[in-house]
Amino acid sequence: MSDYDVIVIGGGPGGYVCAIRCAQLGLKTACVEGRETLGGTCLNVGCIPSKALLHASHMYHEATHNFTKMGLMGKSPSVDFSKMIEYKDNVIEQNTKGIEFLFKKNKIDWIKGWGSIAGEGQVKVGGDIHNAKSIVIASGSEPSSLPGVEVDEKTVVSSTGALALSKVPNSLVVIGAGVIGLEMGSVYARLGSEVTVVEFLDHITPGMDKELGKTLQRSLKKQGLKFVMGAAVQSVDTSKGKAKVNYKLRKNDKEASLDADVVLLATGRKPFTDGLGFEALGGKISPRGQIETDAHWRTSVSGIYAIGDVIDGPMLAHKAEDEGMAVADVIAGNHGHVNYGVIPGVIYTSPEVANVGLTEEQLKEAGVDYKVGKFSFMGNGRAKAVFQGEGFVKLLADAKTDKILGCHLIGPAAGELIHEICVAMEFGASAQDIALTCHAHPTFSEAVREAALACGDGAIHA
Ligand code: FAD
Ligand code: NAI
């Protein structure tokens, strides 16, 4: 007799969404989570707290830079950082408690503690063994380490420490110009830190459409962020609460260093499988540490599935959630589906960046005959009215069929606008389908339509 139809290990966006969908499909479900609160990396130390600090720091920036331009006069606000952290913690609490409520509503048991797989259909938590017909591993990821750099979460921090500093540092060196580095770098630059980003490659945000990366970097430089590109960090020395970041320039092997109050190590994340006991059962793990699965999220061990950051694919909350819902369907005997070709990515900097589908570089490499429809936000009335004319929409479509192949956006509300293209791509739409759809005026969305028009007879306001 099984205690449960499904036990999910991990209560992050992959795991909690999977548990809710399993329960909705009539499966008796439990979720094992070792943290004090549900919601995983995303709600506790990732997406949600970082967006809270991005919002607060953006508001501060608007108040100190743009208010007087609109005739809003008066004393500028000052930063009470401990209050800002309190606001962020409150946002986390509301969100994690929300998941607890959803578990109760859906009659999901939260088994508190760290789980390991003891045998076929058996999950051990503390001294107890819980039985299940199916087990879903959604154990997520943790920050990658870098040789020579010891994270103490005070002077040298991971993203977790960067979300909980005791004060705004005078100087911050960020190692890695990826998503975490640029989002957290933006937060502290807006709050007054001198921020220097040290990146191994010669461009920021690897994997993203290069034109977008260049525009974002230019904009971040204007906001005061400094960049050292093509630099391999060798080590970080700490002494009396200060740090020295030692790096070597890749083009000429020249060695240099940067002093900082705080160093943020943001060179990627790696799958988390510690203590799971999966390998002891003969489970296959890739050389990159990811649990290997087939197209239906089945691992090499019968009855065990895996989803989210712990498997292949982009380490994004919505990707984990989609897999969570799909694997629940598979377990319930339905057809579970994730369209990996249409997973949007968003960087919550200012301007915001969003993308979906293939980049121009990928299309070139694949030898696809494509066309580009581009429209600058400078031609968008709404964007100019709110000082956000910087950036553009770049739509990529098949040169012969006009089918949309990708979209790369930098500008106001990019993270919202991208979803028009996601839906269009799900329906196999052409650029003309967007161009012929009436868009309300004055909205940022008109820029998306103009980019679609630019794929055909031409944009109107260009
Ligand atoms: P996780 O969220 O990592 O959850 C796994 C959970 O499993 C954890 O709570 C862990 O405690 C638990 N666990 C692990 N092993 C066990 C065990 N043996 N027993 C019990 N419990 C266990 N993504 C976005 O899409 N948008 C964003 O804006 C965004 N911002 C981010 C900002 C930061 C600073 C960081 C670090 C990440 C961000 N991400 C963002 C990435 C996002 O957080 C992850 O992709 C997402 O959380 C992955 O979900 P998951 O369920 O696979 O794993
Ligand atoms: P990342 O993979 O986005 O970027 C890491 C950067 O570090 C790269 O630019 C890489 O070239 C650079 N790097 C690697 N080694 C280096 C070295 N030795 N010296 C200097 N630079 C080096 O990883 P990041 O920013 O840590 O984020 C981890 C994950 O979290 C990402 O995969 C992302 O998907 C997710 N995330 C998503 C967010 C979002 O969706 N808005 C926000 C934050 C994180």
Coordinates of C-alpha atoms and ligand atoms in Angstrom, one line a residue:
M1 CA 0.0 0.0 0.0
S2 CA 1.4 3.4 -0.9
D3 CA 0.9 6.4 1.3
Y4 CA 0.7 8.6 -1.7
D5 CA 0.3 8.5 -5.5
V6 CA 3.0 11.1 -5.8
I7 CA 5.7 12.5 -3.6
V8 CA 7.4 15.6 -5.0
I9 CA 10.9 16.4 -3.6
G10 CA 11.4 20.2 -3.5
G11 CA 8.8 22.9 -3.0
G12 CA 10.1 25.5 -5.6
P13 CA 8.2 26.6 -8.7
G14 CA 8.8 23.2 -10.3
G15 CA 7.8 21.2 -7.3
Y16 CA 5.0 23.2 -5.8
V17 CA 3.3 23.6 -9.2
C18 CA 3.7 19.9 -9.9
A19 CA 2.1 19.1 -6.5
I20 CA -0.8 21.4 -7.1
R21 CA -1.5 20.0 -10.6
C22 CA -1.2 16.4 -9.3
A23 CA -3.8 17.1 -6.6
Q24 CA -6.1 18.8 -9.1
L25 CA -5.9 15.7 -11.2
G26 CA -7.1 13.6 -8.2
L27 CA -3.7 12.2 -7.1
K28 CA -2.9 11.9 -3.4
T29 CA 0.1 14.1 -3.2
A30 CA 2.8 15.1 -0.7
C31 CA 5.7 17.6 -1.2
V32 CA 9.0 17.3 0.8
E33 CA 10.7 20.6 1.4
G34 CA 13.7 21.1 3.7
R35 CA 13.6 24.9 3.9
E36 CA 11.5 26.7 6.5
T37 CA 9.2 28.0 3.9
L38 CA 7.8 26.8 0.5
G39 CA 8.5 28.5 -2.8
G40 CA 12.1 27.3 -3.4
T41 CA 14.9 29.5 -4.7
C42 CA 12.5 31.7 -6.7
L43 CA 10.3 32.9 -3.8
N44 CA 12.8 32.9 -1.0
V45 CA 16.2 34.0 -2.5
G46 CA 15.6 34.5 -6.3
C47 CA 12.9 35.9 -8.6
I48 CA 10.7 37.5 -6.0
P49 CA 13.1 39.2 -3.6
S50 CA 15.3 40.4 -6.5
K51 CA 12.3 42.0 -8.2
A52 CA 11.2 43.7 -4.9
L53 CA 14.6 45.3 -4.6
L54 CA 14.7 46.2 -8.3
H55 CA 11.3 47.8 -7.9
A56 CA 12.2 49.8 -4.8
S57 CA 15.5 51.0 -6.3
H58 CA 13.8 51.9 -9.6
M59 CA 11.2 54.0 -7.7
Y60 CA 14.1 55.8 -5.9
H61 CA 15.9 56.4 -9.2
E62 CA 12.7 57.8 -10.8
A63 CA 12.1 60.0 -7.8
T64 CA 15.6 61.4 -7.8
H65 CA 16.1 61.6 -11.6
N66 CA 12.7 62.1 -13.4
F67 CA 10.2 63.7 -10.9
T68 CA 11.4 67.3 -11.3
K69 CA 11.3 66.8 -15.1
M70 CA 7.5 66.3 -14.8
G71 CA 7.1 69.3 -12.4
L72 CA 7.0 67.1 -9.3
M73 CA 9.1 69.2 -6.9
G74 CA 10.0 68.8 -3.3
K75 CA 12.5 67.0 -1.2
S76 CA 14.1 63.9 -2.8
P77 CA 13.5 60.7 -0.9
S78 CA 16.5 59.2 0.9
V79 CA 17.3 55.4 1.3
D80 CA 16.5 53.6 4.5
F81 CA 18.1 50.3 3.4
S82 CA 17.0 48.2 6.4
K83 CA 13.4 49.3 5.8
M84 CA 13.9 48.3 2.1
I85 CA 15.1 44.9 3.2
E86 CA 12.1 44.7 5.5
Y87 CA 9.8 45.4 2.6
K88 CA 11.5 42.7 0.5
D89 CA 11.2 40.2 3.4
N90 CA 7.5 41.0 3.7
V91 CA 7.0 40.4 0.0
I92 CA 8.7 37.0 0.4
E93 CA 6.5 36.1 3.4
Q94 CA 3.3 37.0 1.6
N95 CA 4.3 34.8 -1.4
T96 CA 5.6 31.8 0.6
K97 CA 2.6 31.8 2.9
G98 CA 0.5 31.9 -0.3
I99 CA 1.9 28.6 -1.4
E100 CA 1.2 27.1 2.0
F101 CA -2.4 28.2 1.7
L102 CA -2.6 26.6 -1.8
F103 CA -1.2 23.4 -0.4
K104 CA -3.9 23.3 2.3
K105 CA -6.6 24.2 -0.3
N106 CA -5.5 21.4 -2.5
K107 CA -5.0 18.9 0.4
I108 CA -1.3 18.4 -0.3
D109 CA 0.8 17.3 2.7
W110 CA 3.9 19.3 3.2
I111 CA 6.5 16.8 4.7
K112 CA 9.0 19.1 6.4
G113 CA 12.6 18.1 6.1
W114 CA 15.3 16.9 3.7
G115 CA 14.2 13.9 1.7
S116 CA 16.3 11.1 0.2
I117 CA 15.1 8.2 -2.0
A118 CA 15.6 5.1 0.0
G119 CA 14.4 2.6 -2.6
E120 CA 11.8 2.1 -5.2
G121 CA 8.8 4.2 -4.3
Q122 CA 10.3 5.2 -0.9
V123 CA 11.2 8.6 0.3
K124 CA 13.0 8.9 3.6
V125 CA 12.6 12.1 5.7
G126 CA 14.2 12.2 9.1
G127 CA 13.5 8.7 10.5
D128 CA 10.3 8.2 8.5
I129 CA 9.8 6.3 5.3
H130 CA 6.9 7.5 3.0
N131 CA 5.8 5.4 0.1
A132 CA 4.6 6.6 -3.3
K133 CA 3.8 5.2 -6.6
S134 CA 5.7 8.0 -8.3
I135 CA 8.4 10.3 -7.2
V136 CA 9.2 13.7 -8.8
I137 CA 12.6 15.2 -8.1
A138 CA 12.4 19.0 -8.2
S139 CA 15.4 19.8 -6.0
G140 CA 16.5 22.8 -8.0
S141 CA 19.9 24.5 -8.2
E142 CA 22.5 26.3 -6.1
P143 CA 25.2 29.0 -7.0
S144 CA 28.3 27.7 -8.9
S145 CA 31.6 28.2 -7.2
L146 CA 34.8 29.7 -8.7
P147 CA 38.3 28.4 -7.8
G148 CA 40.1 31.0 -5.6
V149 CA 36.8 32.7 -4.5
E150 CA 35.4 31.8 -1.1
V151 CA 31.9 32.9 -0.5
D152 CA 31.3 34.0 3.1
E153 CA 27.9 35.7 2.3
K154 CA 29.2 39.0 4.0
T155 CA 32.1 40.4 2.0
V156 CA 32.0 37.9 -0.8
V157 CA 28.4 37.0 -1.5
S158 CA 26.3 34.9 -3.8
S159 CA 22.9 36.2 -5.0
T160 CA 21.5 35.0 -1.6
G161 CA 23.9 37.3 0.3
A162 CA 23.4 40.1 -2.2
L163 CA 19.7 40.1 -1.3
A164 CA 20.4 40.5 2.4
L165 CA 23.3 43.0 2.8
S166 CA 23.3 45.0 6.0
K167 CA 24.0 48.2 4.2
V168 CA 24.5 49.6 0.7
P169 CA 28.2 49.0 -0.1
N170 CA 30.3 52.0 -1.3
S171 CA 31.8 49.7 -3.9
L172 CA 30.6 46.5 -5.4
V173 CA 32.4 44.2 -7.8
V174 CA 30.2 41.8 -9.6
I175 CA 31.9 38.7 -11.1
G176 CA 29.8 37.7 -14.2
A177 CA 27.7 39.9 -16.5
G178 CA 24.8 37.4 -16.7
V179 CA 21.3 37.9 -15.5
I180 CA 22.0 37.9 -11.7
G181 CA 25.0 40.2 -12.0
L182 CA 23.2 42.8 -14.1
E183 CA 20.0 42.8 -12.0
M184 CA 21.7 43.0 -8.7
G185 CA 24.4 45.3 -10.1
S186 CA 21.5 47.6 -11.2
V187 CA 19.9 47.6 -7.7
Y188 CA 23.1 48.7 -5.9
A189 CA 24.1 51.2 -8.6
R190 CA 20.7 52.9 -8.3
L191 CA 21.2 53.0 -4.5
G192 CA 24.6 54.7 -4.8
S193 CA 27.2 51.9 -4.9
E194 CA 30.1 52.2 -7.4
V195 CA 29.5 49.0 -9.4
T196 CA 32.1 47.3 -11.6
V197 CA 31.2 44.2 -13.5
V198 CA 34.0 41.8 -14.4
E199 CA 33.1 39.5 -17.3
F200 CA 35.1 36.6 -18.8
L201 CA 33.7 37.0 -22.3
D202 CA 33.8 40.1 -24.6
H203 CA 30.0 40.6 -24.4
I204 CA 27.4 40.6 -21.7
T205 CA 24.4 38.1 -21.3
P206 CA 25.8 35.2 -23.3
G207 CA 23.2 33.4 -25.4
M208 CA 21.1 36.5 -25.9
D209 CA 20.8 38.3 -29.2
K210 CA 24.1 40.3 -29.4
E211 CA 22.4 43.5 -30.6
L212 CA 20.3 43.5 -27.5
G213 CA 23.3 42.9 -25.3
K214 CA 25.2 45.8 -26.8
T215 CA 22.3 48.2 -26.3
L216 CA 21.8 47.0 -22.7
Q217 CA 25.5 47.4 -21.9
R218 CA 25.5 51.0 -23.3
S219 CA 22.5 51.9 -21.2
L220 CA 23.9 50.4 -18.0
K221 CA 27.1 52.3 -18.6
K222 CA 25.1 55.5 -18.8
Q223 CA 23.6 54.5 -15.4
G224 CA 27.1 54.4 -13.9
L225 CA 27.9 50.7 -14.1
K226 CA 31.5 50.0 -15.2
F227 CA 32.6 46.9 -17.1
V228 CA 35.9 45.1 -17.3
M229 CA 35.4 42.7 -20.3
G230 CA 37.4 39.7 -21.3
A231 CA 38.7 39.2 -17.8
A232 CA 39.2 35.9 -16.0
V233 CA 39.0 36.3 -12.2
Q234 CA 41.9 34.5 -10.6
S235 CA 41.1 35.0 -6.9
V236 CA 39.5 37.2 -4.3
D237 CA 41.5 38.2 -1.2
T238 CA 39.6 39.4 1.8
S239 CA 41.0 41.3 4.8
K240 CA 39.2 43.3 7.5
G241 CA 35.9 43.2 5.7
K242 CA 37.3 44.5 2.4
A243 CA 38.0 42.5 -0.8
K244 CA 40.5 42.6 -3.6
V245 CA 39.4 40.9 -6.9
N246 CA 42.4 39.7 -8.9
Y247 CA 41.9 39.1 -12.6
K248 CA 43.8 38.5 -15.8
L249 CA 42.9 40.2 -19.1
R250 CA 42.5 37.4 -21.6
K251 CA 43.8 39.3 -24.6
N252 CA 47.3 40.1 -23.2
D253 CA 47.5 38.1 -19.9
K254 CA 47.8 41.5 -18.0
E255 CA 47.1 41.1 -14.4
A256 CA 45.1 43.7 -12.4
S257 CA 42.9 44.0 -9.4
L258 CA 39.9 45.9 -8.1
D259 CA 39.1 46.8 -4.4
A260 CA 35.6 46.4 -3.2
D261 CA 33.5 46.6 0.0
V262 CA 31.4 43.7 -1.4
V263 CA 32.0 41.2 -4.2
L264 CA 29.1 39.4 -5.8
L265 CA 29.9 36.0 -7.4
A266 CA 27.4 35.5 -10.2
T267 CA 29.0 33.1 -12.6
G268 CA 26.0 30.7 -13.0
R269 CA 24.1 28.0 -11.1
K270 CA 24.4 24.3 -10.9
P271 CA 21.9 21.5 -10.3
F272 CA 21.4 20.5 -6.6
T273 CA 21.3 16.8 -5.9
D274 CA 23.1 16.6 -2.6
G275 CA 21.8 13.9 -0.2
L276 CA 19.1 12.8 -2.6
G277 CA 20.5 9.2 -3.0
F278 CA 19.5 9.2 -6.7
E279 CA 22.9 8.0 -8.0
A280 CA 23.0 5.2 -5.4
L281 CA 19.8 3.9 -7.1
G282 CA 21.7 3.8 -10.4
G283 CA 20.2 7.1 -11.6
K284 CA 22.0 8.8 -14.5
I285 CA 23.5 12.2 -13.9
S286 CA 25.1 14.1 -16.8
P287 CA 28.7 15.4 -16.7
R288 CA 27.2 18.9 -15.9
G289 CA 25.5 17.4 -12.8
Q290 CA 22.0 17.4 -14.3
I291 CA 19.6 14.5 -13.8
E292 CA 19.0 12.9 -17.2
T293 CA 15.4 12.5 -18.3
D294 CA 13.6 11.5 -21.5
A295 CA 11.0 13.6 -23.3
H296 CA 8.4 12.8 -20.6
W297 CA 10.7 13.8 -17.7
R298 CA 11.2 10.1 -16.8
T299 CA 14.7 9.4 -15.3
S300 CA 16.7 6.3 -15.8
V301 CA 15.1 4.8 -12.6
S302 CA 11.5 3.5 -13.0
G303 CA 8.9 5.5 -11.2
I304 CA 11.2 8.6 -10.7
Y305 CA 10.7 11.8 -12.7
A306 CA 12.7 15.0 -12.6
I307 CA 11.9 18.6 -13.5
G308 CA 13.1 22.2 -13.2
D309 CA 16.7 23.5 -12.6
V310 CA 17.9 20.0 -11.7
I311 CA 17.5 18.9 -15.4
D312 CA 18.6 20.3 -18.7
G313 CA 17.3 23.6 -20.2
P314 CA 17.1 27.2 -19.1
M315 CA 17.2 27.7 -15.3
L316 CA 13.9 29.7 -15.2
A317 CA 11.0 29.5 -12.8
H318 CA 8.4 29.4 -15.6
K319 CA 10.2 26.6 -17.4
A320 CA 10.2 24.6 -14.1
E321 CA 6.5 25.4 -13.6
D322 CA 5.6 24.3 -17.1
E323 CA 7.5 21.0 -16.6
G324 CA 5.7 20.6 -13.2
M325 CA 2.3 20.8 -14.8
A326 CA 3.3 18.6 -17.7
V327 CA 4.8 15.8 -15.6
A328 CA 1.7 15.7 -13.4
D329 CA -0.3 15.1 -16.6
V330 CA 2.1 12.3 -17.6
I331 CA 1.8 10.7 -14.2
A332 CA -2.0 11.0 -14.3
G333 CA -2.0 9.2 -17.7
N334 CA -2.6 12.3 -19.8
H335 CA -0.4 13.9 -22.4
G336 CA 2.0 16.4 -20.9
H337 CA 3.6 19.0 -23.1
V338 CA 6.2 21.8 -22.9
N339 CA 7.1 23.8 -26.0
Y340 CA 10.8 24.4 -25.4
G341 CA 10.9 26.6 -28.5
V342 CA 8.7 29.2 -26.9
I343 CA 10.1 29.9 -23.5
P344 CA 10.5 33.6 -22.9
G345 CA 13.5 35.1 -21.0
V346 CA 13.4 38.4 -19.2
I347 CA 16.0 40.5 -17.6
Y348 CA 14.5 43.0 -15.2
T349 CA 17.0 45.8 -15.7
S350 CA 16.0 49.3 -16.8
P351 CA 15.4 49.2 -19.8
E352 CA 13.9 45.7 -19.4
V353 CA 15.1 43.0 -21.8
A354 CA 13.0 40.1 -23.1
N355 CA 13.4 37.5 -25.8
V356 CA 11.7 34.4 -27.2
G357 CA 12.6 32.0 -30.0
L358 CA 15.8 32.1 -32.0
T359 CA 18.4 34.8 -32.1
E360 CA 19.8 36.3 -35.3
E361 CA 23.1 34.6 -34.5
Q362 CA 21.3 31.2 -34.3
L363 CA 19.4 31.8 -37.5
K364 CA 22.6 32.7 -39.4
E365 CA 24.3 29.6 -38.0
A366 CA 21.4 27.4 -39.1
G367 CA 21.5 29.0 -42.6
V368 CA 17.8 30.1 -42.3
D369 CA 16.6 32.7 -44.8
Y370 CA 15.1 35.3 -42.5
K371 CA 14.0 38.9 -42.4
V372 CA 14.2 41.5 -39.6
G373 CA 11.5 43.9 -38.6
K374 CA 12.9 46.5 -36.2
F375 CA 11.2 49.4 -34.5
S376 CA 12.7 51.9 -32.0
F377 CA 10.8 53.0 -28.9
M378 CA 11.8 56.5 -29.9
G379 CA 8.9 56.3 -32.4
N380 CA 6.4 55.2 -29.7
G381 CA 4.5 58.1 -28.2
R382 CA 3.8 56.4 -24.9
A383 CA 7.4 55.5 -24.4
K384 CA 8.6 59.0 -25.0
A385 CA 6.0 60.4 -22.6
V386 CA 7.4 58.4 -19.7
F387 CA 11.2 58.9 -20.5
Q388 CA 11.5 55.3 -21.9
G389 CA 12.3 55.9 -25.5
E390 CA 15.5 53.9 -25.3
G391 CA 15.5 50.5 -26.9
F392 CA 13.8 48.6 -29.7
V393 CA 11.7 45.6 -30.8
K394 CA 13.4 43.2 -33.2
L395 CA 11.1 40.7 -34.8
L396 CA 12.6 37.8 -36.8
A397 CA 10.5 36.1 -39.4
D398 CA 11.0 33.5 -42.1
A399 CA 11.8 35.3 -45.4
K400 CA 9.5 33.1 -47.5
T401 CA 6.7 32.1 -45.2
D402 CA 6.7 35.2 -42.9
K403 CA 6.3 32.8 -39.9
I404 CA 7.7 34.4 -36.7
L405 CA 10.9 32.8 -35.6
G406 CA 12.0 35.0 -32.7
C407 CA 11.6 38.3 -31.0
H408 CA 14.1 40.4 -29.0
L409 CA 13.0 43.4 -27.1
I410 CA 14.7 46.0 -25.1
G411 CA 12.6 48.8 -23.7
P412 CA 9.6 49.6 -21.5
A413 CA 7.6 46.7 -20.2
A414 CA 9.6 44.3 -22.4
G415 CA 8.8 41.4 -20.1
E416 CA 5.1 41.9 -20.6
L417 CA 5.2 42.7 -24.3
I418 CA 7.0 39.5 -25.2
H419 CA 4.0 37.4 -24.4
E420 CA 2.1 38.7 -27.4
I421 CA 4.8 37.1 -29.5
C422 CA 4.8 33.9 -27.3
V423 CA 1.1 33.4 -28.0
A424 CA 1.6 34.3 -31.7
M425 CA 4.4 31.7 -31.9
E426 CA 2.3 29.1 -30.2
F427 CA -0.3 29.6 -32.9
G428 CA 2.3 29.5 -35.6
A429 CA 1.5 33.1 -36.6
S430 CA 3.2 35.2 -39.2
A431 CA 4.5 38.7 -38.8
Q432 CA 1.6 39.9 -40.9
D433 CA -0.9 38.4 -38.3
I434 CA 0.6 40.8 -35.8
A435 CA 0.7 43.7 -38.3
L436 CA -3.0 43.3 -39.1
T437 CA -4.1 43.2 -35.4
C438 CA -5.4 46.5 -34.1
H439 CA -3.3 47.6 -31.1
A440 CA -4.6 50.3 -28.7
H441 CA -3.1 53.8 -28.8
P442 CA -1.1 55.0 -27.0
T443 CA 0.5 51.7 -25.7
F444 CA 4.1 50.3 -25.7
S445 CA 2.5 47.3 -27.6
E446 CA 2.2 49.5 -30.7
A447 CA 6.0 49.1 -31.0
V448 CA 5.6 45.4 -31.4
R449 CA 3.1 45.9 -34.2
E450 CA 5.3 48.4 -35.9
A451 CA 8.2 45.8 -35.8
A452 CA 5.8 43.4 -37.5
L453 CA 4.8 46.1 -40.0
A454 CA 8.6 46.5 -40.7
C455 CA 8.7 42.9 -41.7
G456 CA 6.3 43.7 -44.5
D457 CA 5.6 47.0 -46.3
G458 CA 7.2 49.1 -43.5
A459 CA 6.6 50.6 -40.1
I460 CA 4.5 53.8 -40.0
H461 CA 6.3 55.8 -37.3
A462 CA 9.9 55.0 -38.3
Ligands
FAD1 P1 14.2 25.6 -6.7 O1 13.4 26.9 -6.8 O2 15.7 25.8 -6.5 O3 13.5 24.8 -5.6 C1 14.1 23.6 -5.2 C2 13.7 23.4 -3.7 O4 13.9 22.0 -3.4 C3 14.4 24.2 -2.7 O5 13.5 24.9 -1.9 C4 15.2 23.2 -1.9 O6 15.3 23.6 -0.5 C5 14.4 22.0 -2.1 N1 15.2 20.7 -1.9 C6 16.3 20.3 -2.6 N2 16.6 19.1 -2.3 C7 15.8 18.7 -1.3 C8 15.6 17.5 -0.6 N3 16.5 16.5 -0.8 N4 14.6 17.4 0.3 C9 13.8 18.4 0.5 N5 13.8 19.6 -0.2 C10 14.8 19.7 -1.1 N6 13.9 32.7 -12.8 C11 12.9 33.4 -13.5 O7 12.2 32.7 -14.3 N7 12.7 34.7 -13.3 C12 13.4 35.5 -12.5 O8 13.2 36.7 -12.4 C13 14.4 34.8 -11.8 N8 15.2 35.5 -10.9 C14 16.1 34.9 -10.1 C15 16.9 35.7 -9.3 C16 17.9 35.0 -8.5 C17 18.7 35.9 -7.6 C18 18.1 33.6 -8.6 C19 19.1 32.9 -7.8 C20 17.3 32.9 -9.5 C21 16.3 33.5 -10.3 N9 15.6 32.8 -11.2 C22 14.6 33.4 -11.9 C23 15.7 31.3 -11.4 C24 14.6 30.6 -10.6 O9 14.7 30.9 -9.2 C25 14.8 29.1 -10.8 O10 14.9 28.8 -12.1 C26 13.7 28.3 -10.1 O11 13.6 28.6 -8.8 C27 13.8 26.8 -10.3 O12 12.8 26.1 -9.7 P2 12.9 24.7 -9.2 O13 11.6 24.3 -8.6 O14 13.5 23.8 -10.2 O15 14.0 24.7 -8.0
NAI2 P1 24.5 33.4 -16.1 O1 24.9 32.1 -16.7 O2 23.4 34.2 -16.6 O3 25.8 34.4 -16.2 C1 27.0 34.1 -15.7 C2 28.1 35.0 -16.3 O4 29.3 34.8 -15.7 C3 28.3 34.8 -17.8 O5 28.2 36.0 -18.5 C4 29.7 34.1 -17.8 O6 30.4 34.4 -19.0 C5 30.3 34.8 -16.6 N1 31.5 34.1 -16.1 C6 31.6 32.8 -15.9 N2 32.8 32.5 -15.3 C7 33.4 33.7 -15.1 C8 34.7 34.1 -14.6 N3 35.6 33.2 -14.1 N4 35.0 35.4 -14.5 C9 34.1 36.4 -15.0 N5 32.9 36.0 -15.5 C10 32.6 34.7 -15.6 O7 24.4 33.1 -14.5 P2 23.8 33.9 -13.3 O8 23.7 35.4 -13.6 O9 24.6 33.5 -12.1 O10 22.4 33.4 -13.2 C11 22.1 32.0 -12.9 C12 20.8 31.5 -13.5 O11 19.7 32.2 -12.8 C13 20.7 31.9 -14.9 O12 20.7 30.7 -15.6 C14 19.3 32.5 -15.0 O13 18.5 31.8 -15.9 C15 18.7 32.5 -13.6 N6 18.2 33.8 -13.4 C16 17.2 34.3 -14.1 C17 16.7 35.6 -13.9 C18 15.7 36.1 -14.8 O14 15.0 35.3 -15.4 N7 15.4 37.4 -14.8 C19 17.3 36.5 -12.9 C20 18.4 35.9 -12.2 C21 18.8 34.6 -12.4

